[in-house]
PDB file of N, CA and C in Angstrom:
ATOM      1  N   MET A   1     -36.086 -44.213 -45.808  1.00  0.00           N
ATOM      2  CA  MET A   1     -35.936 -45.347 -46.921  1.00  0.00           C
ATOM      3  C   MET A   1     -35.181 -46.955 -46.016  1.00  0.00           C
ATOM      4  N   ALA A   2     -35.019 -48.050 -46.034  1.00  0.00           N
ATOM      5  CA  ALA A   2     -35.228 -49.054 -45.402  1.00  0.00           C
ATOM      6  C   ALA A   2     -34.275 -49.978 -46.074  1.00  0.00           C
ATOM      7  N   SER A   3     -33.483 -50.538 -45.423  1.00  0.00           N
ATOM      8  CA  SER A   3     -32.463 -51.022 -46.316  1.00  0.00           C
ATOM      9  C   SER A   3     -32.253 -53.097 -45.562  1.00  0.00           C
ATOM     10  N   ASN A   4     -31.908 -53.709 -46.474  1.00  0.00           N
ATOM     11  CA  ASN A   4     -31.838 -55.033 -45.990  1.00  0.00           C
ATOM     12  C   ASN A   4     -30.346 -55.531 -45.361  1.00  0.00           C
ATOM     13  N   THR A   5     -29.460 -54.332 -45.332  1.00  0.00           N
ATOM     14  CA  THR A   5     -28.140 -54.854 -44.687  1.00  0.00           C
ATOM     15  C   THR A   5     -28.329 -53.705 -43.340  1.00  0.00           C
ATOM     16  N   SER A   6     -27.825 -55.017 -42.365  1.00  0.00           N
ATOM     17  CA  SER A   6     -27.280 -54.285 -41.052  1.00  0.00           C
ATOM     18  C   SER A   6     -26.870 -52.916 -40.691  1.00  0.00           C
ATOM     19  N   LYS A   7     -27.205 -52.279 -39.917  1.00  0.00           N
ATOM     20  CA  LYS A   7     -26.181 -51.061 -39.661  1.00  0.00           C
ATOM     21  C   LYS A   7     -24.604 -51.291 -39.574  1.00  0.00           C
ATOM     22  N   THR A   8     -24.348 -52.437 -38.826  1.00  0.00           N
ATOM     23  CA  THR A   8     -22.985 -52.902 -38.516  1.00  0.00           C
ATOM     24  C   THR A   8     -22.724 -53.251 -39.726  1.00  0.00           C
ATOM     25  N   ALA A   9     -23.239 -54.111 -40.843  1.00  0.00           N
ATOM     26  CA  ALA A   9     -22.396 -54.248 -42.210  1.00  0.00           C
ATOM     27  C   ALA A   9     -22.336 -53.121 -43.016  1.00  0.00           C
ATOM     28  N   ARG A  10     -23.010 -52.191 -42.951  1.00  0.00           N
ATOM     29  CA  ARG A  10     -23.103 -51.010 -44.073  1.00  0.00           C
ATOM     30  C   ARG A  10     -21.810 -49.995 -43.061  1.00  0.00           C
ATOM     31  N   ALA A  11     -21.506 -50.334 -41.879  1.00  0.00           N
ATOM     32  CA  ALA A  11     -20.318 -49.359 -40.926  1.00  0.00           C
ATOM     33  C   ALA A  11     -19.206 -49.940 -41.551  1.00  0.00           C
ATOM     34  N   SER A  12     -18.990 -51.092 -41.668  1.00  0.00           N
ATOM     35  CA  SER A  12     -17.977 -52.665 -42.183  1.00  0.00           C
ATOM     36  C   SER A  12     -17.858 -51.786 -43.128  1.00  0.00           C
ATOM     37  N   VAL A  13     -18.727 -51.891 -44.448  1.00  0.00           N
ATOM     38  CA  VAL A  13     -18.454 -51.270 -45.573  1.00  0.00           C
ATOM     39  C   VAL A  13     -17.904 -50.050 -46.076  1.00  0.00           C
ATOM     40  N   ARG A  14     -18.078 -49.010 -45.041  1.00  0.00           N
ATOM     41  CA  ARG A  14     -18.236 -47.753 -45.168  1.00  0.00           C
ATOM     42  C   ARG A  14     -16.650 -47.615 -44.425  1.00  0.00           C
ATOM     43  N   ALA A  15     -16.337 -48.208 -43.733  1.00  0.00           N
ATOM     44  CA  ALA A  15     -14.918 -48.578 -42.658  1.00  0.00           C
ATOM     45  C   ALA A  15     -13.780 -48.646 -44.360  1.00  0.00           C
ATOM     46  N   GLY A  16     -14.054 -49.884 -44.658  1.00  0.00           N
ATOM     47  CA  GLY A  16     -13.428 -50.550 -45.513  1.00  0.00           C
ATOM     48  C   GLY A  16     -13.288 -49.882 -46.761  1.00  0.00           C
ATOM     49  N   GLN A  17     -14.280 -48.900 -47.167  1.00  0.00           N
ATOM     50  CA  GLN A  17     -13.514 -48.112 -48.341  1.00  0.00           C
ATOM     51  C   GLN A  17     -12.946 -46.874 -48.040  1.00  0.00           C
ATOM     52  N   ALA A  18     -13.350 -46.776 -47.168  1.00  0.00           N
ATOM     53  CA  ALA A  18     -12.171 -44.946 -46.439  1.00  0.00           C
ATOM     54  C   ALA A  18     -10.885 -45.602 -46.319  1.00  0.00           C
ATOM     55  N   GLY A  19     -10.388 -46.740 -46.222  1.00  0.00           N
ATOM     56  CA  GLY A  19      -9.382 -47.126 -45.675  1.00  0.00           C
ATOM     57  C   GLY A  19      -8.735 -46.847 -46.934  1.00  0.00           C
ATOM     58  N   GLN A  20      -9.137 -47.760 -47.839  1.00  0.00           N
ATOM     59  CA  GLN A  20      -8.737 -47.725 -49.963  1.00  0.00           C
ATOM     60  C   GLN A  20      -8.330 -46.293 -49.785  1.00  0.00           C
ATOM     61  N   GLY A  21      -9.425 -45.342 -49.550  1.00  0.00           N
ATOM     62  CA  GLY A  21      -9.314 -44.330 -50.241  1.00  0.00           C
ATOM     63  C   GLY A  21      -8.156 -44.135 -49.764  1.00  0.00           C
ATOM     64  N   GLY A  22      -7.766 -43.872 -47.872  1.00  0.00           N
ATOM     65  CA  GLY A  22      -6.409 -43.100 -47.102  1.00  0.00           C
ATOM     66  C   GLY A  22      -5.700 -43.614 -47.941  1.00  0.00           C
ATOM     67  N   ALA A  23      -5.636 -44.972 -48.495  1.00  0.00           N
ATOM     68  CA  ALA A  23      -4.293 -45.286 -48.736  1.00  0.00           C
ATOM     69  C   ALA A  23      -3.696 -45.072 -49.494  1.00  0.00           C
ATOM     70  N   LEU A  24      -5.149 -44.584 -50.539  1.00  0.00           N
ATOM     71  CA  LEU A  24      -4.555 -44.254 -51.743  1.00  0.00           C
ATOM     72  C   LEU A  24      -3.431 -42.814 -51.819  1.00  0.00           C
ATOM     73  N   SER A  25      -4.485 -41.379 -50.578  1.00  0.00           N
ATOM     74  CA  SER A  25      -3.989 -40.068 -50.958  1.00  0.00           C
ATOM     75  C   SER A  25      -2.580 -39.854 -50.191  1.00  0.00           C
ATOM     76  N   VAL A  26      -2.167 -41.258 -49.568  1.00  0.00           N
ATOM     77  CA  VAL A  26      -0.918 -41.374 -48.317  1.00  0.00           C
ATOM     78  C   VAL A  26       0.351 -41.966 -49.615  1.00  0.00           C
ATOM     79  N   LEU A  27       0.008 -42.575 -50.768  1.00  0.00           N
ATOM     80  CA  LEU A  27       1.151 -43.264 -51.918  1.00  0.00           C
ATOM     81  C   LEU A  27       2.185 -42.311 -51.766  1.00  0.00           C
ATOM     82  N   GLY A  28       2.277 -41.290 -52.069  1.00  0.00           N
ATOM     83  CA  GLY A  28       3.725 -40.228 -51.939  1.00  0.00           C
ATOM     84  C   GLY A  28       4.178 -40.003 -50.730  1.00  0.00           C
ATOM     85  N   GLU A  29       3.838 -40.129 -49.968  1.00  0.00           N
ATOM     86  CA  GLU A  29       4.651 -39.962 -48.485  1.00  0.00           C
ATOM     87  C   GLU A  29       4.975 -41.510 -48.243  1.00  0.00           C
ATOM     88  N   PHE A  30       4.587 -42.620 -48.515  1.00  0.00           N
ATOM     89  CA  PHE A  30       4.811 -43.580 -48.055  1.00  0.00           C
ATOM     90  C   PHE A  30       6.178 -44.020 -48.653  1.00  0.00           C
ATOM     91  N   LYS A  31       6.808 -44.455 -46.963  1.00  0.00           N
ATOM     92  CA  LYS A  31       8.114 -44.840 -47.234  1.00  0.00           C
ATOM     93  C   LYS A  31       8.594 -46.549 -46.902  1.00  0.00           C
ATOM     94  N   TYR A  32       9.572 -46.390 -48.064  1.00  0.00           N
ATOM     95  CA  TYR A  32       9.184 -48.565 -47.767  1.00  0.00           C
ATOM     96  C   TYR A  32      10.300 -48.651 -46.994  1.00  0.00           C
ATOM     97  N   LEU A  33      11.921 -47.546 -46.791  1.00  0.00           N
ATOM     98  CA  LEU A  33      12.675 -48.336 -45.901  1.00  0.00           C
ATOM     99  C   LEU A  33      12.824 -47.049 -44.947  1.00  0.00           C
ATOM    100  N   ILE A  34      13.088 -47.647 -43.845  1.00  0.00           N
ATOM    101  CA  ILE A  34      12.939 -47.268 -42.290  1.00  0.00           C
ATOM    102  C   ILE A  34      14.413 -47.936 -41.886  1.00  0.00           C
ATOM    103  N   PRO A  35      15.246 -46.991 -42.150  1.00  0.00           N
ATOM    104  CA  PRO A  35      17.025 -47.140 -41.394  1.00  0.00           C
ATOM    105  C   PRO A  35      16.779 -47.185 -40.198  1.00  0.00           C
ATOM    106  N   LEU A  36      17.799 -48.379 -40.052  1.00  0.00           N
ATOM    107  CA  LEU A  36      18.363 -49.472 -38.050  1.00  0.00           C
ATOM    108  C   LEU A  36      19.721 -49.132 -38.159  1.00  0.00           C
ATOM    109  N   ASN A  37      20.517 -49.514 -37.266  1.00  0.00           N
ATOM    110  CA  ASN A  37      21.719 -49.805 -36.224  1.00  0.00           C
ATOM    111  C   ASN A  37      22.486 -48.794 -37.533  1.00  0.00           C
ATOM    112  N   GLY A  38      22.125 -48.044 -38.048  1.00  0.00           N
ATOM    113  CA  GLY A  38      23.342 -46.893 -39.012  1.00  0.00           C
ATOM    114  C   GLY A  38      23.506 -47.601 -40.373  1.00  0.00           C
ATOM    115  N   GLY A  39      22.764 -48.419 -41.023  1.00  0.00           N
ATOM    116  CA  GLY A  39      22.302 -48.696 -42.062  1.00  0.00           C
ATOM    117  C   GLY A  39      22.446 -50.113 -42.548  1.00  0.00           C
ATOM    118  N   LYS A  40      22.988 -50.490 -40.887  1.00  0.00           N
ATOM    119  CA  LYS A  40      23.257 -52.130 -40.827  1.00  0.00           C
ATOM    120  C   LYS A  40      21.961 -52.704 -41.181  1.00  0.00           C
ATOM    121  N   TYR A  41      20.446 -52.565 -40.679  1.00  0.00           N
ATOM    122  CA  TYR A  41      19.225 -52.809 -40.581  1.00  0.00           C
ATOM    123  C   TYR A  41      18.328 -52.240 -41.311  1.00  0.00           C
ATOM    124  N   ALA A  42      17.399 -52.680 -41.863  1.00  0.00           N
ATOM    125  CA  ALA A  42      16.426 -51.895 -42.111  1.00  0.00           C
ATOM    126  C   ALA A  42      14.950 -52.477 -42.250  1.00  0.00           C
ATOM    127  N   TYR A  43      14.344 -51.491 -41.629  1.00  0.00           N
ATOM    128  CA  TYR A  43      12.699 -52.304 -41.560  1.00  0.00           C
ATOM    129  C   TYR A  43      12.323 -51.789 -43.725  1.00  0.00           C
ATOM    130  N   VAL A  44      11.554 -52.854 -44.228  1.00  0.00           N
ATOM    131  CA  VAL A  44      11.088 -53.105 -45.561  1.00  0.00           C
ATOM    132  C   VAL A  44       9.890 -53.378 -45.266  1.00  0.00           C
ATOM    133  N   ARG A  45       9.082 -51.873 -45.865  1.00  0.00           N
ATOM    134  CA  ARG A  45       7.535 -51.770 -45.628  1.00  0.00           C
ATOM    135  C   ARG A  45       7.400 -52.037 -47.176  1.00  0.00           C
ATOM    136  N   ASN A  46       6.580 -53.144 -47.483  1.00  0.00           N
ATOM    137  CA  ASN A  46       5.587 -53.893 -49.006  1.00  0.00           C
ATOM    138  C   ASN A  46       4.517 -53.137 -48.554  1.00  0.00           C
ATOM    139  N   LEU A  47       4.298 -52.379 -49.787  1.00  0.00           N
ATOM    140  CA  LEU A  47       2.950 -52.228 -49.758  1.00  0.00           C
ATOM    141  C   LEU A  47       2.022 -52.934 -50.537  1.00  0.00           C
ATOM    142  N   THR A  48       2.534 -54.015 -51.178  1.00  0.00           N
ATOM    143  CA  THR A  48       1.887 -54.959 -51.955  1.00  0.00           C
ATOM    144  C   THR A  48       1.052 -55.965 -50.963  1.00  0.00           C
ATOM    145  N   ASN A  49       2.116 -56.112 -49.743  1.00  0.00           N
ATOM    146  CA  ASN A  49       0.878 -57.271 -49.641  1.00  0.00           C
ATOM    147  C   ASN A  49       0.735 -56.606 -47.710  1.00  0.00           C
ATOM    148  N   GLY A  50       1.201 -55.716 -47.479  1.00  0.00           N
ATOM    149  CA  GLY A  50       1.016 -54.969 -45.980  1.00  0.00           C
ATOM    150  C   GLY A  50       1.895 -55.154 -45.153  1.00  0.00           C
ATOM    151  N   LYS A  51       3.350 -56.158 -45.513  1.00  0.00           N
ATOM    152  CA  LYS A  51       3.735 -56.594 -44.223  1.00  0.00           C
ATOM    153  C   LYS A  51       5.270 -55.823 -43.984  1.00  0.00           C
ATOM    154  N   THR A  52       5.694 -55.454 -42.873  1.00  0.00           N
ATOM    155  CA  THR A  52       7.103 -55.215 -42.647  1.00  0.00           C
ATOM    156  C   THR A  52       7.823 -55.677 -41.878  1.00  0.00           C
ATOM    157  N   VAL A  53       8.950 -55.802 -42.805  1.00  0.00           N
ATOM    158  CA  VAL A  53       9.809 -56.780 -42.745  1.00  0.00           C
ATOM    159  C   VAL A  53      11.298 -56.466 -42.027  1.00  0.00           C
ATOM    160  N   HIS A  54      12.325 -56.990 -41.062  1.00  0.00           N
ATOM    161  CA  HIS A  54      13.213 -56.334 -40.203  1.00  0.00           C
ATOM    162  C   HIS A  54      14.308 -57.245 -41.153  1.00  0.00           C
ATOM    163  N   LEU A  55      15.112 -56.916 -42.169  1.00  0.00           N
ATOM    164  CA  LEU A  55      16.311 -57.241 -42.923  1.00  0.00           C
ATOM    165  C   LEU A  55      17.558 -56.399 -42.501  1.00  0.00           C
ATOM    166  N   ARG A  56      18.470 -57.643 -42.663  1.00  0.00           N
ATOM    167  CA  ARG A  56      20.245 -56.781 -42.683  1.00  0.00           C
ATOM    168  C   ARG A  56      20.049 -56.419 -44.185  1.00  0.00           C
ATOM    169  N   THR A  57      20.701 -55.260 -44.343  1.00  0.00           N
ATOM    170  CA  THR A  57      20.760 -54.702 -45.831  1.00  0.00           C
ATOM    171  C   THR A  57      21.719 -55.406 -46.670  1.00  0.00           C
ATOM    172  N   ASP A  58      22.380 -55.784 -45.915  1.00  0.00           N
ATOM    173  CA  ASP A  58      23.898 -56.670 -46.642  1.00  0.00           C
ATOM    174  C   ASP A  58      22.665 -58.558 -47.375  1.00  0.00           C
ATOM    175  N   SER A  59      22.241 -58.202 -46.738  1.00  0.00           N
ATOM    176  CA  SER A  59      20.900 -60.292 -46.625  1.00  0.00           C
ATOM    177  C   SER A  59      20.534 -59.854 -48.269  1.00  0.00           C
ATOM    178  N   GLU A  60      20.546 -61.621 -48.592  1.00  0.00           N
ATOM    179  CA  GLU A  60      20.073 -62.095 -49.869  1.00  0.00           C
ATOM    180  C   GLU A  60      18.822 -61.811 -49.724  1.00  0.00           C
ATOM    181  N   ALA A  61      17.688 -61.938 -48.448  1.00  0.00           N
ATOM    182  CA  ALA A  61      16.282 -61.469 -48.272  1.00  0.00           C
ATOM    183  C   ALA A  61      15.826 -60.072 -48.651  1.00  0.00           C
ATOM    184  N   PHE A  62      16.458 -59.491 -48.172  1.00  0.00           N
ATOM    185  CA  PHE A  62      16.900 -57.714 -48.138  1.00  0.00           C
ATOM    186  C   PHE A  62      16.638 -57.943 -50.036  1.00  0.00           C
ATOM    187  N   ILE A  63      17.495 -58.251 -50.559  1.00  0.00           N
ATOM    188  CA  ILE A  63      18.105 -58.246 -52.015  1.00  0.00           C
ATOM    189  C   ILE A  63      16.212 -58.536 -52.599  1.00  0.00           C
ATOM    190  N   GLU A  64      15.945 -59.481 -51.938  1.00  0.00           N
ATOM    191  CA  GLU A  64      15.148 -60.408 -53.166  1.00  0.00           C
ATOM    192  C   GLU A  64      13.449 -59.417 -52.523  1.00  0.00           C
ATOM    193  N   GLU A  65      13.308 -59.005 -51.066  1.00  0.00           N
ATOM    194  CA  GLU A  65      12.269 -58.018 -50.962  1.00  0.00           C
ATOM    195  C   GLU A  65      12.392 -56.438 -51.736  1.00  0.00           C
ATOM    196  N   ILE A  66      13.338 -55.789 -51.754  1.00  0.00           N
ATOM    197  CA  ILE A  66      13.316 -55.357 -52.685  1.00  0.00           C
ATOM    198  C   ILE A  66      13.374 -55.368 -54.218  1.00  0.00           C
ATOM    199  N   ARG A  67      13.462 -56.693 -54.740  1.00  0.00           N
ATOM    200  CA  ARG A  67      13.194 -57.187 -56.142  1.00  0.00           C
ATOM    201  C   ARG A  67      11.597 -57.352 -56.480  1.00  0.00           C
ATOM    202  N   THR A  68      11.183 -58.296 -55.313  1.00  0.00           N
ATOM    203  CA  THR A  68       9.535 -58.127 -55.721  1.00  0.00           C
ATOM    204  C   THR A  68       9.002 -56.212 -55.610  1.00  0.00           C
ATOM    205  N   LEU A  69       9.134 -55.466 -54.470  1.00  0.00           N
ATOM    206  CA  LEU A  69       9.064 -54.457 -54.620  1.00  0.00           C
ATOM    207  C   LEU A  69       9.263 -53.521 -56.164  1.00  0.00           C
ATOM    208  N   ALA A  70      10.422 -53.810 -56.420  1.00  0.00           N
ATOM    209  CA  ALA A  70      11.176 -53.069 -57.522  1.00  0.00           C
ATOM    210  C   ALA A  70       9.922 -53.982 -59.368  1.00  0.00           C
ATOM    211  N   ALA A  71       9.857 -55.488 -58.879  1.00  0.00           N
ATOM    212  CA  ALA A  71       8.667 -55.851 -60.052  1.00  0.00           C
ATOM    213  C   ALA A  71       7.065 -55.493 -60.091  1.00  0.00           C
ATOM    214  N   ALA A  72       7.051 -54.806 -58.602  1.00  0.00           N
ATOM    215  CA  ALA A  72       5.563 -54.285 -58.822  1.00  0.00           C
ATOM    216  C   ALA A  72       5.695 -52.644 -59.034  1.00  0.00           C
ATOM    217  N   GLY A  73       6.521 -52.622 -59.744  1.00  0.00           N
ATOM    218  CA  GLY A  73       6.803 -51.323 -59.888  1.00  0.00           C
ATOM    219  C   GLY A  73       6.476 -49.965 -59.252  1.00  0.00           C
ATOM    220  N   HIS A  74       7.748 -50.155 -58.206  1.00  0.00           N
ATOM    221  CA  HIS A  74       7.792 -49.188 -57.070  1.00  0.00           C
ATOM    222  C   HIS A  74       9.586 -49.094 -57.157  1.00  0.00           C
ATOM    223  N   ALA A  75       9.663 -49.310 -58.296  1.00  0.00           N
ATOM    224  CA  ALA A  75      11.908 -49.302 -58.169  1.00  0.00           C
ATOM    225  C   ALA A  75      12.031 -47.931 -58.323  1.00  0.00           C
ATOM    226  N   THR A  76      11.402 -47.347 -59.209  1.00  0.00           N
ATOM    227  CA  THR A  76      11.954 -45.856 -58.959  1.00  0.00           C
ATOM    228  C   THR A  76      11.707 -44.708 -57.215  1.00  0.00           C
ATOM    229  N   LYS A  77      10.487 -45.230 -56.968  1.00  0.00           N
ATOM    230  CA  LYS A  77      10.478 -44.677 -55.555  1.00  0.00           C
ATOM    231  C   LYS A  77      11.687 -45.093 -54.381  1.00  0.00           C
ATOM    232  N   ILE A  78      11.795 -46.236 -55.146  1.00  0.00           N
ATOM    233  CA  ILE A  78      12.802 -46.973 -53.552  1.00  0.00           C
ATOM    234  C   ILE A  78      14.122 -46.287 -54.295  1.00  0.00           C
ATOM    235  N   ARG A  79      14.884 -46.557 -55.372  1.00  0.00           N
ATOM    236  CA  ARG A  79      15.915 -45.729 -56.166  1.00  0.00           C
ATOM    237  C   ARG A  79      15.927 -44.165 -55.495  1.00  0.00           C
ATOM    238  N   ALA A  80      14.898 -43.582 -55.430  1.00  0.00           N
ATOM    239  CA  ALA A  80      15.052 -41.988 -54.782  1.00  0.00           C
ATOM    240  C   ALA A  80      14.987 -42.223 -53.206  1.00  0.00           C
ATOM    241  N   GLU A  81      14.543 -43.220 -52.596  1.00  0.00           N
ATOM    242  CA  GLU A  81      14.652 -43.500 -51.371  1.00  0.00           C
ATOM    243  C   GLU A  81      15.791 -43.461 -50.959  1.00  0.00           C
ATOM    244  N   LEU A  82      16.819 -44.065 -51.007  1.00  0.00           N
ATOM    245  CA  LEU A  82      18.059 -44.680 -51.313  1.00  0.00           C
ATOM    246  C   LEU A  82      19.134 -43.500 -51.248  1.00  0.00           C
ATOM    247  N   SER A  83      18.744 -43.127 -52.370  1.00  0.00           N
ATOM    248  CA  SER A  83      19.447 -41.612 -52.858  1.00  0.00           C
ATOM    249  C   SER A  83      19.783 -40.441 -51.488  1.00  0.00           C
ATOM    250  N   THR A  84      17.918 -40.406 -51.102  1.00  0.00           N
ATOM    251  CA  THR A  84      17.926 -39.848 -49.974  1.00  0.00           C
ATOM    252  C   THR A  84      18.122 -39.847 -48.534  1.00  0.00           C
ATOM    253  N   LEU A  85      18.462 -41.444 -48.394  1.00  0.00           N
ATOM    254  CA  LEU A  85      19.402 -41.848 -47.404  1.00  0.00           C
ATOM    255  C   LEU A  85      20.584 -41.771 -47.106  1.00  0.00           C
ATOM    256  N   ASN A  86      21.232 -41.509 -48.984  1.00  0.00           N
ATOM    257  CA  ASN A  86      22.416 -41.269 -48.664  1.00  0.00           C
ATOM    258  C   ASN A  86      23.367 -40.136 -48.681  1.00  0.00           C
ATOM    259  N   VAL A  87      22.195 -39.304 -48.785  1.00  0.00           N
ATOM    260  CA  VAL A  87      22.499 -38.029 -48.364  1.00  0.00           C
ATOM    261  C   VAL A  87      22.312 -37.713 -47.306  1.00  0.00           C
ATOM    262  N   SER A  88      20.998 -37.942 -46.347  1.00  0.00           N
ATOM    263  CA  SER A  88      20.728 -37.772 -45.176  1.00  0.00           C
ATOM    264  C   SER A  88      21.900 -38.721 -43.914  1.00  0.00           C
ATOM    265  N   HIS A  89      22.059 -39.661 -44.321  1.00  0.00           N
ATOM    266  CA  HIS A  89      23.115 -40.379 -43.184  1.00  0.00           C
ATOM    267  C   HIS A  89      24.331 -40.552 -44.778  1.00  0.00           C
ATOM    268  N   PRO A  90      24.960 -40.414 -44.695  1.00  0.00           N
ATOM    269  CA  PRO A  90      26.225 -40.200 -45.513  1.00  0.00           C
ATOM    270  C   PRO A  90      27.613 -41.225 -45.090  1.00  0.00           C
ATOM    271  N   GLY A  91      27.508 -41.814 -44.040  1.00  0.00           N
ATOM    272  CA  GLY A  91      28.062 -42.736 -43.605  1.00  0.00           C
ATOM    273  C   GLY A  91      27.945 -43.431 -43.208  1.00  0.00           C
ATOM    274  N   ASP A  92      26.912 -44.169 -43.543  1.00  0.00           N
ATOM    275  CA  ASP A  92      25.826 -45.401 -43.377  1.00  0.00           C
ATOM    276  C   ASP A  92      25.885 -46.731 -44.330  1.00  0.00           C
ATOM    277  N   GLY A  93      26.334 -46.017 -45.647  1.00  0.00           N
ATOM    278  CA  GLY A  93      26.941 -47.367 -46.575  1.00  0.00           C
ATOM    279  C   GLY A  93      25.335 -47.404 -47.253  1.00  0.00           C
ATOM    280  N   TRP A  94      24.312 -46.168 -47.643  1.00  0.00           N
ATOM    281  CA  TRP A  94      23.282 -46.296 -48.465  1.00  0.00           C
ATOM    282  C   TRP A  94      23.775 -46.511 -49.869  1.00  0.00           C
ATOM    283  N   ASP A  95      24.872 -45.761 -49.875  1.00  0.00           N
ATOM    284  CA  ASP A  95      25.504 -46.000 -51.569  1.00  0.00           C
ATOM    285  C   ASP A  95      25.575 -47.308 -51.666  1.00  0.00           C
ATOM    286  N   ALA A  96      26.730 -48.113 -50.953  1.00  0.00           N
ATOM    287  CA  ALA A  96      26.964 -49.379 -51.529  1.00  0.00           C
ATOM    288  C   ALA A  96      25.632 -50.316 -51.325  1.00  0.00           C
ATOM    289  N   THR A  97      24.809 -50.338 -50.593  1.00  0.00           N
ATOM    290  CA  THR A  97      23.292 -50.572 -50.581  1.00  0.00           C
ATOM    291  C   THR A  97      22.838 -50.570 -51.723  1.00  0.00           C
ATOM    292  N   GLU A  98      22.878 -49.206 -52.271  1.00  0.00           N
ATOM    293  CA  GLU A  98      21.498 -49.443 -54.106  1.00  0.00           C
ATOM    294  C   GLU A  98      23.017 -50.367 -54.908  1.00  0.00           C
ATOM    295  N   LYS A  99      23.988 -49.812 -54.965  1.00  0.00           N
ATOM    296  CA  LYS A  99      25.005 -50.440 -55.858  1.00  0.00           C
ATOM    297  C   LYS A  99      25.132 -52.340 -55.327  1.00  0.00           C
ATOM    298  N   ARG A 100      24.995 -52.276 -54.375  1.00  0.00           N
ATOM    299  CA  ARG A 100      24.722 -54.130 -54.494  1.00  0.00           C
ATOM    300  C   ARG A 100      23.235 -54.429 -55.269  1.00  0.00           C
ATOM    301  N   LEU A 101      22.006 -53.302 -54.729  1.00  0.00           N
ATOM    302  CA  LEU A 101      21.121 -53.867 -55.751  1.00  0.00           C
ATOM    303  C   LEU A 101      21.079 -53.569 -56.780  1.00  0.00           C
ATOM    304  N   VAL A 102      21.447 -52.981 -57.119  1.00  0.00           N
ATOM    305  CA  VAL A 102      22.041 -52.634 -58.818  1.00  0.00           C
ATOM    306  C   VAL A 102      22.604 -53.593 -59.701  1.00  0.00           C
ATOM    307  N   GLU A 103      23.883 -54.148 -58.943  1.00  0.00           N
ATOM    308  CA  GLU A 103      24.612 -55.297 -59.297  1.00  0.00           C
ATOM    309  C   GLU A 103      24.054 -56.708 -59.289  1.00  0.00           C
ATOM    310  N   ALA A 104      22.817 -56.417 -58.578  1.00  0.00           N
ATOM    311  CA  ALA A 104      21.854 -57.788 -58.269  1.00  0.00           C
ATOM    312  C   ALA A 104      21.065 -57.866 -59.571  1.00  0.00           C
ATOM    313  N   GLY A 105      20.584 -56.341 -60.374  1.00  0.00           N
ATOM    314  CA  GLY A 105      19.911 -56.705 -61.227  1.00  0.00           C
ATOM    315  C   GLY A 105      18.573 -56.197 -60.856  1.00  0.00           C
ATOM    316  N   VAL A 106      18.413 -55.874 -59.225  1.00  0.00           N
ATOM    317  CA  VAL A 106      17.053 -55.271 -58.931  1.00  0.00           C
ATOM    318  C   VAL A 106      16.358 -54.639 -59.427  1.00  0.00           C
ATOM    319  N   PHE A 107      16.765 -53.603 -60.088  1.00  0.00           N
ATOM    320  CA  PHE A 107      16.323 -52.349 -60.992  1.00  0.00           C
ATOM    321  C   PHE A 107      16.054 -52.496 -62.274  1.00  0.00           C
ATOM    322  N   GLU A 108      16.129 -53.767 -62.704  1.00  0.00           N
ATOM    323  CA  GLU A 108      16.257 -54.057 -64.169  1.00  0.00           C
ATOM    324  C   GLU A 108      14.847 -54.230 -64.732  1.00  0.00           C
ATOM    325  N   GLY A 109      14.384 -53.264 -65.474  1.00  0.00           N
ATOM    326  CA  GLY A 109      12.787 -53.858 -66.096  1.00  0.00           C
ATOM    327  C   GLY A 109      12.451 -55.127 -66.681  1.00  0.00           C
TER     328      GLY A 109
END
């Protein structure tokens, strides 16, 4: 069966489709926050735009980045991650970070 598309084009389409499926299968394992320097900084991984930014956890930029993720429907997962970080790193101030986000209205629907 002959095709008008090139072998390279077909391979590219298959690779793109495989990447989409792979992303969906690992959503449950996706970590939004990667703690750094005792909770003072974090990498924030944004699933909506594919970017990872390095931010100070007490900065307005951090609050806005989390607000963007929460507005995209990731609030529950982020709050669970903050709770897990607070349990696994109790002296790093993740409870205070979550409190700042709540006070800023980040998780409100």
